[in-house]
mmCIF file of C-alpha atoms and ligand atoms in Angstrom:
data_model
loop_
_atom_site.group_PDB
_atom_site.id
_atom_site.type_symbol
_atom_site.label_atom_id
_atom_site.label_comp_id
_atom_site.label_asym_id
_atom_site.label_seq_id
_atom_site.Cartn_x
_atom_site.Cartn_y
_atom_site.Cartn_z
ATOM 1 C CA MET A 79 -36.818 -36.099 11.869
ATOM 2 C CA VAL A 80 -34.587 -33.453 13.388
ATOM 3 C CA VAL A 81 -35.376 -30.111 11.787
ATOM 4 C CA THR A 82 -32.653 -27.499 11.783
ATOM 5 C CA SER A 83 -33.644 -23.863 11.996
ATOM 6 C CA ASP A 84 -32.576 -23.406 8.356
ATOM 7 C CA GLU A 85 -35.489 -25.595 7.329
ATOM 8 C CA ILE A 86 -38.069 -23.691 9.349
ATOM 9 C CA THR A 87 -39.348 -20.401 7.963
ATOM 10 C CA LEU A 88 -41.603 -19.482 10.872
ATOM 11 C CA LYS A 89 -41.979 -20.869 14.363
ATOM 12 C CA VAL A 90 -44.770 -19.581 16.556
ATOM 13 C CA GLU A 91 -44.342 -20.500 20.225
ATOM 14 C CA ASN A 92 -46.965 -20.086 22.951
ATOM 15 C CA LEU A 93 -48.423 -17.044 21.222
ATOM 16 C CA ARG A 94 -50.984 -15.082 23.174
ATOM 17 C CA ALA A 95 -52.770 -12.050 21.758
ATOM 18 C CA TYR A 96 -55.358 -10.164 23.809
ATOM 19 C CA TYR A 97 -57.396 -7.150 22.680
ATOM 20 C CA THR A 98 -58.900 -4.627 25.053
ATOM 21 C CA SER A 99 -62.618 -3.945 24.743
ATOM 22 C CA LYS A 100 -65.468 -2.328 26.660
ATOM 23 C CA LYS A 101 -66.006 -5.710 28.299
ATOM 24 C CA GLY A 102 -62.345 -6.133 29.263
ATOM 25 C CA LEU A 103 -59.674 -8.326 27.689
ATOM 26 C CA VAL A 104 -60.685 -10.317 24.602
ATOM 27 C CA LYS A 105 -58.516 -13.436 24.584
ATOM 28 C CA ALA A 106 -58.310 -13.831 20.817
ATOM 29 C CA VAL A 107 -55.203 -16.073 20.691
ATOM 30 C CA ASN A 108 -54.249 -18.455 23.488
ATOM 31 C CA ASN A 109 -50.986 -20.414 23.656
ATOM 32 C CA VAL A 110 -50.865 -21.041 19.937
ATOM 33 C CA SER A 111 -47.794 -22.917 18.674
ATOM 34 C CA PHE A 112 -46.971 -24.166 15.177
ATOM 35 C CA GLU A 113 -44.229 -23.992 12.603
ATOM 36 C CA ILE A 114 -44.000 -23.578 8.842
ATOM 37 C CA ARG A 115 -41.115 -25.254 7.055
ATOM 38 C CA LYS A 116 -39.436 -23.915 3.958
ATOM 39 C CA GLY A 117 -41.760 -24.162 0.959
ATOM 40 C CA GLU A 118 -44.563 -25.538 3.115
ATOM 41 C CA SER A 119 -48.117 -24.246 3.122
ATOM 42 C CA VAL A 120 -49.921 -24.265 6.460
ATOM 43 C CA GLY A 121 -53.603 -23.463 6.859
ATOM 44 C CA LEU A 122 -55.522 -22.012 9.781
ATOM 45 C CA PHE A 123 -59.034 -23.395 9.580
ATOM 46 C CA GLY A 124 -61.943 -22.778 11.915
ATOM 47 C CA GLU A 125 -65.132 -20.961 12.739
ATOM 48 C CA SER A 126 -65.666 -17.222 12.582
ATOM 49 C CA GLY A 127 -64.178 -15.410 15.577
ATOM 50 C CA ALA A 128 -61.763 -18.267 16.335
ATOM 51 C CA GLY A 129 -58.718 -15.961 16.217
ATOM 52 C CA LYS A 130 -57.282 -16.831 12.781
ATOM 53 C CA THR A 131 -56.842 -13.244 11.584
ATOM 54 C CA SER A 132 -55.493 -12.268 15.002
ATOM 55 C CA VAL A 133 -52.675 -14.829 14.604
ATOM 56 C CA ALA A 134 -51.834 -13.279 11.215
ATOM 57 C CA LEU A 135 -51.907 -9.751 12.654
ATOM 58 C CA ALA A 136 -49.570 -10.853 15.451
ATOM 59 C CA ILE A 137 -47.061 -12.255 12.955
ATOM 60 C CA LEU A 138 -47.300 -9.065 10.906
ATOM 61 C CA GLY A 139 -46.664 -6.869 13.950
ATOM 62 C CA MET A 140 -50.038 -5.163 13.529
ATOM 63 C CA PHE A 141 -51.984 -6.693 16.399
ATOM 64 C CA GLU A 142 -51.014 -4.229 19.115
ATOM 65 C CA HIS A 143 -51.336 -1.177 16.862
ATOM 66 C CA LEU A 144 -54.888 -2.124 15.937
ATOM 67 C CA SER A 145 -55.784 -3.119 19.439
ATOM 68 C CA ARG A 146 -54.420 0.124 20.938
ATOM 69 C CA TYR A 147 -56.180 2.135 18.251
ATOM 70 C CA TYR A 148 -59.567 0.580 19.046
ATOM 71 C CA ALA A 149 -58.875 1.011 22.767
ATOM 72 C CA SER A 150 -58.164 4.724 22.268
ATOM 73 C CA THR A 151 -61.354 5.286 20.248
ATOM 74 C CA ALA A 152 -63.386 3.601 22.995
ATOM 75 C CA ALA A 153 -61.792 6.098 25.471
ATOM 76 C CA ASN A 154 -62.165 3.641 28.302
ATOM 77 C CA GLU A 155 -60.098 4.339 31.474
ATOM 78 C CA GLU A 156 -59.613 0.668 32.279
ATOM 79 C CA ASN A 157 -58.236 0.008 28.785
ATOM 80 C CA LYS A 158 -55.824 2.909 29.117
ATOM 81 C CA ARG A 159 -54.665 1.558 32.481
ATOM 82 C CA LEU A 160 -54.086 -1.912 31.013
ATOM 83 C CA TRP A 161 -51.993 -0.584 28.119
ATOM 84 C CA THR A 162 -49.923 1.558 30.511
ATOM 85 C CA LEU A 163 -49.275 -1.557 32.585
ATOM 86 C CA LYS A 164 -48.372 -3.459 29.405
ATOM 87 C CA ASP A 165 -45.756 -0.829 28.533
ATOM 88 C CA GLU A 166 -44.326 -1.020 32.065
ATOM 89 C CA ALA A 167 -44.185 -4.820 31.964
ATOM 90 C CA ARG A 168 -42.524 -4.792 28.550
ATOM 91 C CA LYS A 169 -39.881 -2.299 29.688
ATOM 92 C CA LYS A 170 -39.052 -4.616 32.575
ATOM 93 C CA GLY A 171 -39.167 -7.680 30.309
ATOM 94 C CA LEU A 172 -41.982 -9.230 32.359
ATOM 95 C CA THR A 173 -44.776 -11.499 31.167
ATOM 96 C CA SER A 174 -48.322 -11.312 32.575
ATOM 97 C CA ASP A 175 -47.651 -14.307 34.815
ATOM 98 C CA VAL A 176 -44.655 -12.664 36.475
ATOM 99 C CA PHE A 177 -46.253 -9.217 36.490
ATOM 100 C CA GLY A 178 -49.231 -10.642 38.358
ATOM 101 C CA GLU A 179 -52.011 -9.292 36.119
ATOM 102 C CA GLU A 180 -53.354 -10.408 32.750
ATOM 103 C CA LEU A 181 -52.221 -7.842 30.190
ATOM 104 C CA PRO A 182 -53.314 -6.959 26.662
ATOM 105 C CA GLY A 183 -51.197 -7.356 23.525
ATOM 106 C CA ILE A 184 -48.762 -10.036 22.471
ATOM 107 C CA GLU A 185 -46.815 -12.557 24.521
ATOM 108 C CA GLY A 186 -44.825 -15.584 23.393
ATOM 109 C CA HIS A 187 -42.394 -15.900 20.499
ATOM 110 C CA ILE A 188 -42.607 -15.657 16.720
ATOM 111 C CA TRP A 189 -39.291 -16.818 15.276
ATOM 112 C CA PHE A 190 -38.428 -15.792 11.728
ATOM 113 C CA LYS A 191 -34.897 -16.100 10.348
ATOM 114 C CA GLY A 192 -33.411 -16.365 13.821
ATOM 115 C CA LYS A 193 -35.182 -13.234 15.116
ATOM 116 C CA ASP A 194 -38.085 -13.076 17.521
ATOM 117 C CA LEU A 195 -40.586 -10.813 15.736
ATOM 118 C CA VAL A 196 -42.269 -10.018 19.049
ATOM 119 C CA THR A 197 -39.198 -7.960 20.007
ATOM 120 C CA LEU A 198 -38.838 -5.981 16.737
ATOM 121 C CA ASP A 199 -39.370 -2.234 16.641
ATOM 122 C CA GLU A 200 -41.416 -0.459 13.960
ATOM 123 C CA ASN A 201 -38.465 0.282 11.688
ATOM 124 C CA GLU A 202 -37.268 -3.305 11.742
ATOM 125 C CA TYR A 203 -40.788 -4.474 10.890
ATOM 126 C CA ARG A 204 -41.079 -1.955 8.070
ATOM 127 C CA ARG A 205 -38.001 -3.454 6.435
ATOM 128 C CA LEU A 206 -39.435 -6.957 6.704
ATOM 129 C CA LEU A 207 -43.031 -6.406 5.617
ATOM 130 C CA GLY A 208 -43.722 -6.310 1.909
ATOM 131 C CA ASP A 209 -40.282 -7.745 1.315
ATOM 132 C CA GLU A 210 -39.576 -10.931 3.290
ATOM 133 C CA ILE A 211 -43.063 -11.331 4.748
ATOM 134 C CA THR A 212 -46.054 -10.324 2.640
ATOM 135 C CA TYR A 213 -49.779 -10.229 3.262
ATOM 136 C CA VAL A 214 -52.951 -10.606 1.247
ATOM 137 C CA PRO A 215 -55.509 -9.214 3.701
ATOM 138 C CA GLN A 216 -59.048 -10.392 4.422
ATOM 139 C CA GLY A 217 -61.660 -8.209 2.697
ATOM 140 C CA THR A 218 -59.205 -7.891 -0.160
ATOM 141 C CA THR A 219 -59.593 -6.014 -3.389
ATOM 142 C CA LYS A 220 -60.542 -2.744 -1.699
ATOM 143 C CA SER A 221 -56.872 -2.449 -0.810
ATOM 144 C CA LEU A 222 -55.978 -1.837 -4.483
ATOM 145 C CA ASN A 223 -55.586 1.791 -5.516
ATOM 146 C CA PRO A 224 -58.293 2.551 -8.139
ATOM 147 C CA TYR A 225 -56.282 5.421 -9.678
ATOM 148 C CA SER A 226 -53.043 3.605 -10.382
ATOM 149 C CA ASN A 227 -52.398 0.893 -12.967
ATOM 150 C CA ILE A 228 -51.436 -2.586 -11.847
ATOM 151 C CA GLU A 229 -47.854 -2.382 -13.084
ATOM 152 C CA GLU A 230 -47.253 0.686 -10.880
ATOM 153 C CA GLN A 231 -48.919 -0.973 -7.902
ATOM 154 C CA THR A 232 -47.100 -4.265 -8.268
ATOM 155 C CA SER A 233 -43.693 -2.623 -8.735
ATOM 156 C CA GLU A 234 -44.113 -0.194 -5.818
ATOM 157 C CA VAL A 235 -43.061 -2.707 -3.198
ATOM 158 C CA LEU A 236 -39.804 -3.406 -5.059
ATOM 159 C CA TRP A 237 -38.926 0.280 -5.229
ATOM 160 C CA VAL A 238 -39.821 0.895 -1.579
ATOM 161 C CA HIS A 239 -37.439 -1.824 -0.420
ATOM 162 C CA ASP A 240 -34.631 -0.889 -2.815
ATOM 163 C CA GLU A 241 -32.847 1.191 -0.169
ATOM 164 C CA ASP A 242 -29.470 1.097 -1.934
ATOM 165 C CA ASN A 243 -30.925 2.082 -5.341
ATOM 166 C CA GLU A 244 -29.626 -1.069 -6.939
ATOM 167 C CA LEU A 245 -32.637 -1.910 -9.096
ATOM 168 C CA LYS A 246 -32.932 -0.838 -12.726
ATOM 169 C CA ASP A 247 -36.264 -0.023 -14.416
ATOM 170 C CA TRP A 248 -36.010 -2.971 -16.780
ATOM 171 C CA GLN A 249 -35.310 -5.401 -13.923
ATOM 172 C CA VAL A 250 -38.395 -4.253 -12.026
ATOM 173 C CA MET A 251 -40.555 -4.411 -15.151
ATOM 174 C CA LYS A 252 -39.314 -7.907 -15.943
ATOM 175 C CA ARG A 253 -40.072 -9.156 -12.441
ATOM 176 C CA VAL A 254 -43.521 -7.532 -12.412
ATOM 177 C CA LEU A 255 -44.497 -9.031 -15.771
ATOM 178 C CA GLN A 256 -43.189 -12.460 -14.768
ATOM 179 C CA THR A 257 -45.184 -12.381 -11.542
ATOM 180 C CA LEU A 258 -48.407 -11.172 -13.172
ATOM 181 C CA ASP A 259 -47.928 -13.912 -15.733
ATOM 182 C CA LEU A 260 -47.371 -16.481 -12.999
ATOM 183 C CA VAL A 261 -50.781 -15.732 -11.453
ATOM 184 C CA GLU A 262 -52.184 -16.270 -14.974
ATOM 185 C CA LEU A 263 -53.517 -12.798 -15.576
ATOM 186 C CA GLY A 264 -53.089 -13.198 -19.330
ATOM 187 C CA ASP A 265 -51.842 -10.659 -21.923
ATOM 188 C CA VAL A 266 -49.800 -8.975 -19.226
ATOM 189 C CA ASP A 267 -47.857 -6.843 -21.731
ATOM 190 C CA ILE A 268 -51.044 -4.939 -22.469
ATOM 191 C CA ARG A 269 -53.058 -5.398 -19.312
ATOM 192 C CA LYS A 270 -50.309 -4.129 -17.003
ATOM 193 C CA ASP A 271 -51.395 -0.599 -17.959
ATOM 194 C CA MET A 272 -54.983 -1.172 -16.886
ATOM 195 C CA LYS A 273 -56.543 -0.048 -13.592
ATOM 196 C CA PRO A 274 -58.179 -2.403 -11.044
ATOM 197 C CA SER A 275 -61.710 -1.460 -12.133
ATOM 198 C CA GLN A 276 -60.952 -2.907 -15.580
ATOM 199 C CA PHE A 277 -60.461 -6.372 -14.086
ATOM 200 C CA SER A 278 -62.899 -8.864 -12.616
ATOM 201 C CA VAL A 279 -62.941 -9.503 -8.838
ATOM 202 C CA GLY A 280 -60.997 -12.745 -9.300
ATOM 203 C CA GLU A 281 -58.401 -11.009 -11.455
ATOM 204 C CA ASP A 282 -57.990 -8.200 -8.923
ATOM 205 C CA GLN A 283 -57.445 -10.844 -6.282
ATOM 206 C CA ARG A 284 -54.752 -12.440 -8.428
ATOM 207 C CA VAL A 285 -53.118 -9.003 -8.782
ATOM 208 C CA LEU A 286 -53.041 -8.769 -4.975
ATOM 209 C CA ILE A 287 -51.426 -12.187 -4.816
ATOM 210 C CA ALA A 288 -48.874 -11.075 -7.427
ATOM 211 C CA MET A 289 -48.151 -7.987 -5.312
ATOM 212 C CA ALA A 290 -47.500 -10.255 -2.345
ATOM 213 C CA LEU A 291 -45.145 -12.427 -4.402
ATOM 214 C CA VAL A 292 -43.185 -9.995 -6.519
ATOM 215 C CA SER A 293 -40.535 -9.489 -3.823
ATOM 216 C CA LEU A 294 -40.026 -13.287 -3.606
ATOM 217 C CA PRO A 295 -40.797 -13.300 0.122
ATOM 218 C CA ALA A 296 -39.834 -16.085 2.493
ATOM 219 C CA LEU A 297 -43.398 -16.110 3.811
ATOM 220 C CA MET A 298 -46.719 -15.074 2.311
ATOM 221 C CA ILE A 299 -49.807 -14.802 4.517
ATOM 222 C CA ALA A 300 -53.168 -14.915 2.735
ATOM 223 C CA ASP A 301 -56.322 -14.306 4.788
ATOM 224 C CA GLU A 302 -59.485 -15.750 3.214
ATOM 225 C CA PRO A 303 -58.172 -15.183 -0.327
ATOM 226 C CA THR A 304 -61.329 -16.474 -2.029
ATOM 227 C CA THR A 305 -64.184 -15.189 0.131
ATOM 228 C CA ALA A 306 -67.250 -13.940 -1.767
ATOM 229 C CA MET A 307 -66.179 -15.419 -5.093
ATOM 230 C CA ASP A 308 -68.122 -17.891 -7.167
ATOM 231 C CA VAL A 309 -66.699 -21.385 -7.440
ATOM 232 C CA GLY A 310 -65.094 -20.900 -10.874
ATOM 233 C CA VAL A 311 -63.269 -17.745 -9.806
ATOM 234 C CA GLN A 312 -62.277 -19.351 -6.497
ATOM 235 C CA ASN A 313 -60.703 -22.231 -8.362
ATOM 236 C CA ARG A 314 -58.714 -19.923 -10.620
ATOM 237 C CA VAL A 315 -57.374 -17.957 -7.643
ATOM 238 C CA LEU A 316 -56.486 -21.164 -5.792
ATOM 239 C CA ASP A 317 -54.846 -22.585 -8.920
ATOM 240 C CA ALA A 318 -52.779 -19.404 -9.153
ATOM 241 C CA ILE A 319 -51.651 -19.851 -5.536
ATOM 242 C CA GLN A 320 -50.691 -23.452 -6.228
ATOM 243 C CA ILE A 321 -48.726 -22.629 -9.388
ATOM 244 C CA VAL A 322 -46.875 -19.896 -7.595
ATOM 245 C CA ARG A 323 -46.021 -22.114 -4.657
ATOM 246 C CA ASN A 324 -44.695 -24.870 -6.860
ATOM 247 C CA GLU A 325 -42.641 -22.450 -8.945
ATOM 248 C CA LEU A 326 -41.253 -20.253 -6.199
ATOM 249 C CA ASN A 327 -41.093 -22.586 -3.180
ATOM 250 C CA ILE A 328 -42.423 -19.857 -0.896
ATOM 251 C CA SER A 329 -43.735 -20.737 2.571
ATOM 252 C CA MET A 330 -47.335 -19.820 3.097
ATOM 253 C CA LEU A 331 -49.862 -19.301 5.879
ATOM 254 C CA LEU A 332 -53.355 -19.512 4.441
ATOM 255 C CA ILE A 333 -56.392 -18.637 6.524
ATOM 256 C CA SER A 334 -59.825 -19.945 5.645
ATOM 257 C CA ASN A 335 -63.012 -21.391 7.062
ATOM 258 C CA ASN A 336 -63.540 -23.249 3.798
ATOM 259 C CA GLN A 337 -62.550 -26.902 3.827
ATOM 260 C CA GLY A 338 -62.089 -27.065 0.043
ATOM 261 C CA THR A 339 -59.701 -24.113 0.046
ATOM 262 C CA ILE A 340 -57.594 -25.669 2.803
ATOM 263 C CA ALA A 341 -57.639 -29.110 1.142
ATOM 264 C CA LYS A 342 -56.538 -27.644 -2.155
ATOM 265 C CA THR A 343 -53.733 -25.392 -0.968
ATOM 266 C CA CYS A 344 -52.314 -26.554 2.373
ATOM 267 C CA ASP A 345 -49.816 -29.287 3.288
ATOM 268 C CA LYS A 346 -50.701 -28.974 6.971
ATOM 269 C CA VAL A 347 -53.551 -27.403 8.858
ATOM 270 C CA GLY A 348 -54.212 -26.044 12.334
ATOM 271 C CA VAL A 349 -57.852 -26.132 13.368
ATOM 272 C CA MET A 350 -58.897 -23.187 15.556
ATOM 273 C CA THR A 351 -61.720 -22.509 17.943
ATOM 274 C CA ALA A 352 -61.963 -19.940 20.747
ATOM 275 C CA GLY A 353 -58.400 -18.708 20.268
ATOM 276 C CA HIS A 354 -56.785 -22.161 20.453
ATOM 277 C CA ILE A 355 -55.361 -24.551 17.893
ATOM 278 C CA VAL A 356 -57.103 -27.771 18.912
ATOM 279 C CA GLU A 357 -55.716 -30.055 16.186
ATOM 280 C CA PHE A 358 -52.697 -29.684 13.915
ATOM 281 C CA GLY A 359 -51.308 -32.058 11.345
ATOM 282 C CA ASP A 360 -51.142 -33.223 7.758
ATOM 283 C CA THR A 361 -54.149 -31.726 5.895
ATOM 284 C CA ILE A 362 -55.377 -35.020 4.416
ATOM 285 C CA ARG A 363 -55.227 -36.707 7.771
ATOM 286 C CA VAL A 364 -56.932 -33.894 9.674
ATOM 287 C CA LEU A 365 -59.723 -33.401 7.133
ATOM 288 C CA ASN A 366 -60.306 -37.084 6.323
ATOM 289 C CA SER A 367 -59.985 -38.543 9.797
ATOM 290 C CA PRO A 368 -60.196 -35.697 12.282
ATOM 291 C CA GLY A 369 -59.233 -36.633 15.820
ATOM 292 C CA HIS A 370 -60.586 -33.655 17.746
ATOM 293 C CA PRO A 371 -64.299 -33.356 18.610
ATOM 294 C CA PHE A 372 -64.343 -29.729 17.419
ATOM 295 C CA THR A 373 -62.813 -30.598 14.030
ATOM 296 C CA ARG A 374 -65.321 -33.409 13.619
ATOM 297 C CA ALA A 375 -68.262 -31.166 14.507
ATOM 298 C CA PHE A 376 -67.017 -28.296 12.332
ATOM 299 C CA ILE A 377 -66.515 -30.522 9.302
ATOM 300 C CA MET A 378 -69.887 -32.204 9.906
ATOM 301 C CA SER A 379 -71.590 -28.799 9.974
ATOM 302 C CA ASN A 380 -70.541 -28.139 6.382
ATOM 303 C CA PRO A 381 -69.643 -31.511 4.887
ATOM 304 C CA SER A 382 -68.065 -32.225 1.503
ATOM 305 C CA MET A 383 -69.975 -34.487 -0.952
ATOM 306 C CA GLU A 384 -67.680 -37.362 -0.026
ATOM 307 C CA LEU A 385 -68.427 -36.891 3.648
ATOM 308 C CA ILE A 386 -72.174 -36.671 3.015
ATOM 309 C CA ARG A 387 -71.914 -40.122 1.378
ATOM 310 C CA LYS A 388 -69.943 -41.482 4.327
ATOM 311 C CA ILE A 389 -72.395 -40.002 6.852
ATOM 312 C CA LYS A 390 -75.347 -41.576 5.024
ATOM 313 C CA GLU A 391 -73.609 -44.963 4.808
ATOM 314 C CA LYS A 392 -73.110 -44.929 8.567
ATOM 315 C CA GLY A 393 -76.725 -43.857 9.152
ATOM 316 C CA LEU A 394 -75.587 -40.628 10.872
ATOM 317 C CA ARG A 395 -77.174 -37.194 10.731
ATOM 318 C CA ILE A 396 -75.672 -34.014 9.311
ATOM 319 C CA ARG A 397 -75.887 -31.337 11.988
ATOM 320 C CA GLY A 398 -74.388 -28.025 13.017
ATOM 321 C CA ILE A 399 -72.316 -27.434 16.135
ATOM 322 C CA PRO A 400 -74.768 -27.029 19.039
ATOM 323 C CA GLY A 401 -74.683 -23.745 20.997
ATOM 324 C CA ASN A 402 -72.462 -20.727 20.408
ATOM 325 C CA PRO A 403 -68.689 -20.271 20.585
ATOM 326 C CA PRO A 404 -67.589 -18.979 24.007
ATOM 327 C CA ASP A 405 -67.387 -15.208 24.481
ATOM 328 C CA LEU A 406 -63.642 -14.538 24.436
ATOM 329 C CA ALA A 407 -64.147 -11.536 26.726
ATOM 330 C CA GLU A 408 -65.398 -13.807 29.518
ATOM 331 C CA GLN A 409 -63.246 -15.847 31.886
ATOM 332 C CA HIS A 410 -63.201 -19.447 30.750
ATOM 333 C CA VAL A 411 -61.907 -22.440 32.642
ATOM 334 C CA GLY A 412 -61.227 -25.815 31.052
ATOM 335 C CA CYS A 413 -61.287 -26.981 27.446
ATOM 336 C CA PRO A 414 -62.338 -24.229 24.999
ATOM 337 C CA PHE A 415 -64.862 -26.640 23.435
ATOM 338 C CA SER A 416 -66.275 -28.087 26.679
ATOM 339 C CA GLU A 417 -69.610 -26.222 26.522
ATOM 340 C CA ARG A 418 -70.405 -27.662 23.097
ATOM 341 C CA CYS A 419 -68.647 -31.033 23.114
ATOM 342 C CA GLU A 420 -70.724 -34.209 23.227
ATOM 343 C CA TYR A 421 -67.845 -36.058 24.961
ATOM 344 C CA ALA A 422 -67.234 -33.478 27.719
ATOM 345 C CA GLN A 423 -66.712 -34.796 31.268
ATOM 346 C CA ASP A 424 -65.922 -33.009 34.546
ATOM 347 C CA ILE A 425 -62.196 -32.841 33.835
ATOM 348 C CA CYS A 426 -62.924 -31.019 30.573
ATOM 349 C CA ARG A 427 -64.773 -28.265 32.425
ATOM 350 C CA GLU A 428 -62.153 -27.995 35.172
ATOM 351 C CA ARG A 429 -58.805 -28.032 33.450
ATOM 352 C CA ILE A 430 -57.505 -26.937 30.074
ATOM 353 C CA PRO A 431 -56.007 -29.907 28.192
ATOM 354 C CA GLU A 432 -52.309 -30.016 27.422
ATOM 355 C CA TYR A 433 -51.431 -29.431 23.733
ATOM 356 C CA ARG A 434 -49.829 -32.816 22.993
ATOM 357 C CA GLU A 435 -47.821 -34.208 20.088
ATOM 358 C CA ILE A 436 -49.614 -37.537 19.683
ATOM 359 C CA GLU A 437 -47.245 -38.651 16.935
ATOM 360 C CA PRO A 438 -44.633 -36.766 14.902
ATOM 361 C CA ASP A 439 -46.201 -33.582 13.493
ATOM 362 C CA TYR A 440 -49.682 -34.399 14.790
ATOM 363 C CA TRP A 441 -50.932 -32.336 17.738
ATOM 364 C CA ILE A 442 -54.143 -32.454 19.771
ATOM 365 C CA LEU A 443 -55.681 -30.380 22.578
ATOM 366 C CA CYS A 444 -58.088 -32.833 24.199
ATOM 367 C CA HIS A 445 -58.129 -34.738 27.509
ATOM 368 C CA ARG A 446 -60.021 -37.652 26.013
ATOM 369 C CA TYR A 447 -58.456 -38.119 22.560
ATOM 370 C CA GLU A 448 -57.498 -41.765 23.201
ATOM 371 C CA GLU A 449 -61.029 -42.668 24.356
ATOM 372 C CA LEU A 450 -62.997 -41.092 21.508
ATOM 373 C CA PRO A 451 -64.865 -43.317 19.034
ATOM 374 C CA GLU A 452 -63.229 -43.777 15.647
ATOM 375 C CA TRP A 453 -64.295 -41.300 12.985
HETATM 376 N N1 ATP B 72 -60.132 -4.817 17.387
HETATM 377 C C1 ATP B 72 -60.711 -5.706 18.167
HETATM 378 N N2 ATP B 72 -61.012 -5.403 19.454
HETATM 379 C C2 ATP B 72 -61.573 -6.323 20.272
HETATM 380 N N3 ATP B 72 -61.874 -7.587 19.889
HETATM 381 C C3 ATP B 72 -61.598 -7.939 18.616
HETATM 382 C C4 ATP B 72 -61.000 -7.025 17.688
HETATM 383 N N4 ATP B 72 -60.843 -7.667 16.498
HETATM 384 C C5 ATP B 72 -61.308 -8.927 16.685
HETATM 385 N N5 ATP B 72 -61.764 -9.088 17.949
HETATM 386 C C6 ATP B 72 -62.309 -10.321 18.543
HETATM 387 O O1 ATP B 72 -61.247 -11.267 18.580
HETATM 388 C C7 ATP B 72 -61.743 -12.578 18.324
HETATM 389 C C8 ATP B 72 -60.954 -13.206 17.182
HETATM 390 O O2 ATP B 72 -61.212 -12.462 15.996
HETATM 391 P P1 ATP B 72 -60.516 -12.822 14.596
HETATM 392 O O3 ATP B 72 -60.877 -11.726 13.671
HETATM 393 O O4 ATP B 72 -59.080 -13.089 14.815
HETATM 394 O O5 ATP B 72 -61.268 -14.169 14.198
HETATM 395 P P2 ATP B 72 -61.264 -14.966 12.795
HETATM 396 O O6 ATP B 72 -61.027 -16.391 13.133
HETATM 397 O O7 ATP B 72 -60.337 -14.321 11.856
HETATM 398 O O8 ATP B 72 -62.773 -14.792 12.333
HETATM 399 P P3 ATP B 72 -63.372 -14.657 10.815
HETATM 400 O O9 ATP B 72 -63.366 -16.068 10.250
HETATM 401 O O10 ATP B 72 -64.750 -14.154 11.039
HETATM 402 O O11 ATP B 72 -62.502 -13.716 10.050
HETATM 403 C C9 ATP B 72 -63.227 -12.432 18.045
HETATM 404 O O12 ATP B 72 -63.906 -12.703 19.256
HETATM 405 C C10 ATP B 72 -63.374 -10.979 17.673
HETATM 406 O O13 ATP B 72 -64.651 -10.487 18.021
HETATM 407 S S1 SF4 B 73 -61.161 -32.041 26.272
HETATM 408 FE FE1 SF4 B 73 -63.198 -32.805 26.691
HETATM 409 S S2 SF4 B 73 -64.575 -31.129 26.087
HETATM 410 FE FE2 SF4 B 73 -62.592 -30.759 25.144
HETATM 411 S S3 SF4 B 73 -62.743 -31.643 23.163
HETATM 412 FE FE3 SF4 B 73 -61.829 -33.200 24.464
HETATM 413 S S4 SF4 B 73 -63.550 -34.398 25.191
HETATM 414 FE FE4 SF4 B 73 -64.401 -32.513 24.349
HETATM 415 MG MG1 MG B 74 -60.576 -13.389 10.024
#
């Protein structure tokens, strides 16, 4: 199918995002490409440290700020030099490859409504964030203000972006109540006046989701929206996300290392390890018949009940991924999974695989995909 740009909310192209650290550059995101169509929900799924949050921070224009901040607190001369070089290269419009040295920060393209977000300045980003692109951060409910009631907090974003003073009090109130109702907070007429501490953790999380939705954004990014919640609360939060998506047709990027969360909320999923998306496609396909050795190993390390049955039927063993993820601050040649992959051959250790579209909307980063045993 030919997709026009009107149908694509976000298109990430060859995104690279490198932090600076005491050990040098940390290659958190490497040549990541994917797109989110209108009303579609895409998940980023993978092990801890894979670069999922870094992708979100890059889209939100926060990656370089955070990275420069940490670099300045470390007061490391080499880091300062690298960021000075980055500024020079950017002024000249040069990428690392042309500049001749690997540089920190963002490279690549992040297309949103015809604009490349990588080129936006702070003011342009400020107009976009909280309005057209919203974020439910990882680590969550601490970002609510304990001293202000939830109606004030949810309406704030609408007032901030009402630059031409067009909104009326009653319009804002109506939208806030509708959104709180949509995330199934219950009795919103009364509870809108309550403070975050008067809600449960799951309810606070749903307030955060309402805050990210009240502006009717084109894209909502939610990073681990159900971490540290018991299963019942998780389900209610995920149900709220689903209801909202169906009602409002908002595009979503949802980050999680939980298979159930991804299965429940995402149309498509990108599986990440060591800063790369190694498999991308329809969620049911990727989770039920994963094609990439990393996806298989990752799913096997924390299998669903259905998979446990399948594994037993086939007489296989449930096991974790052997070894540790590669240190992203070290130089790495070849496939990002080669040190832990049971199918690795010389070529895997020598050359990074090409990210290939095996069939429409199904992508794989593996030299040996066609030769792997069926799952
Ligand atoms: N400010 C920073 N400075 C240097 N390195 C960082 C910084 N923040 C993250 N990293 C490193 O970047 C890599 C990717 O981290 P990121 O937080 O994006 O992973 P993640 O997939 O979101 O992990 P998790 O599932 O644990 O949240 C990791 O190796 C991490 O240690
Ligand atoms: S490229 Fe090689 S090492 Fe990497 S996942 Fe495929 S088979 Fe394994
Ligand atoms: Mg994260």
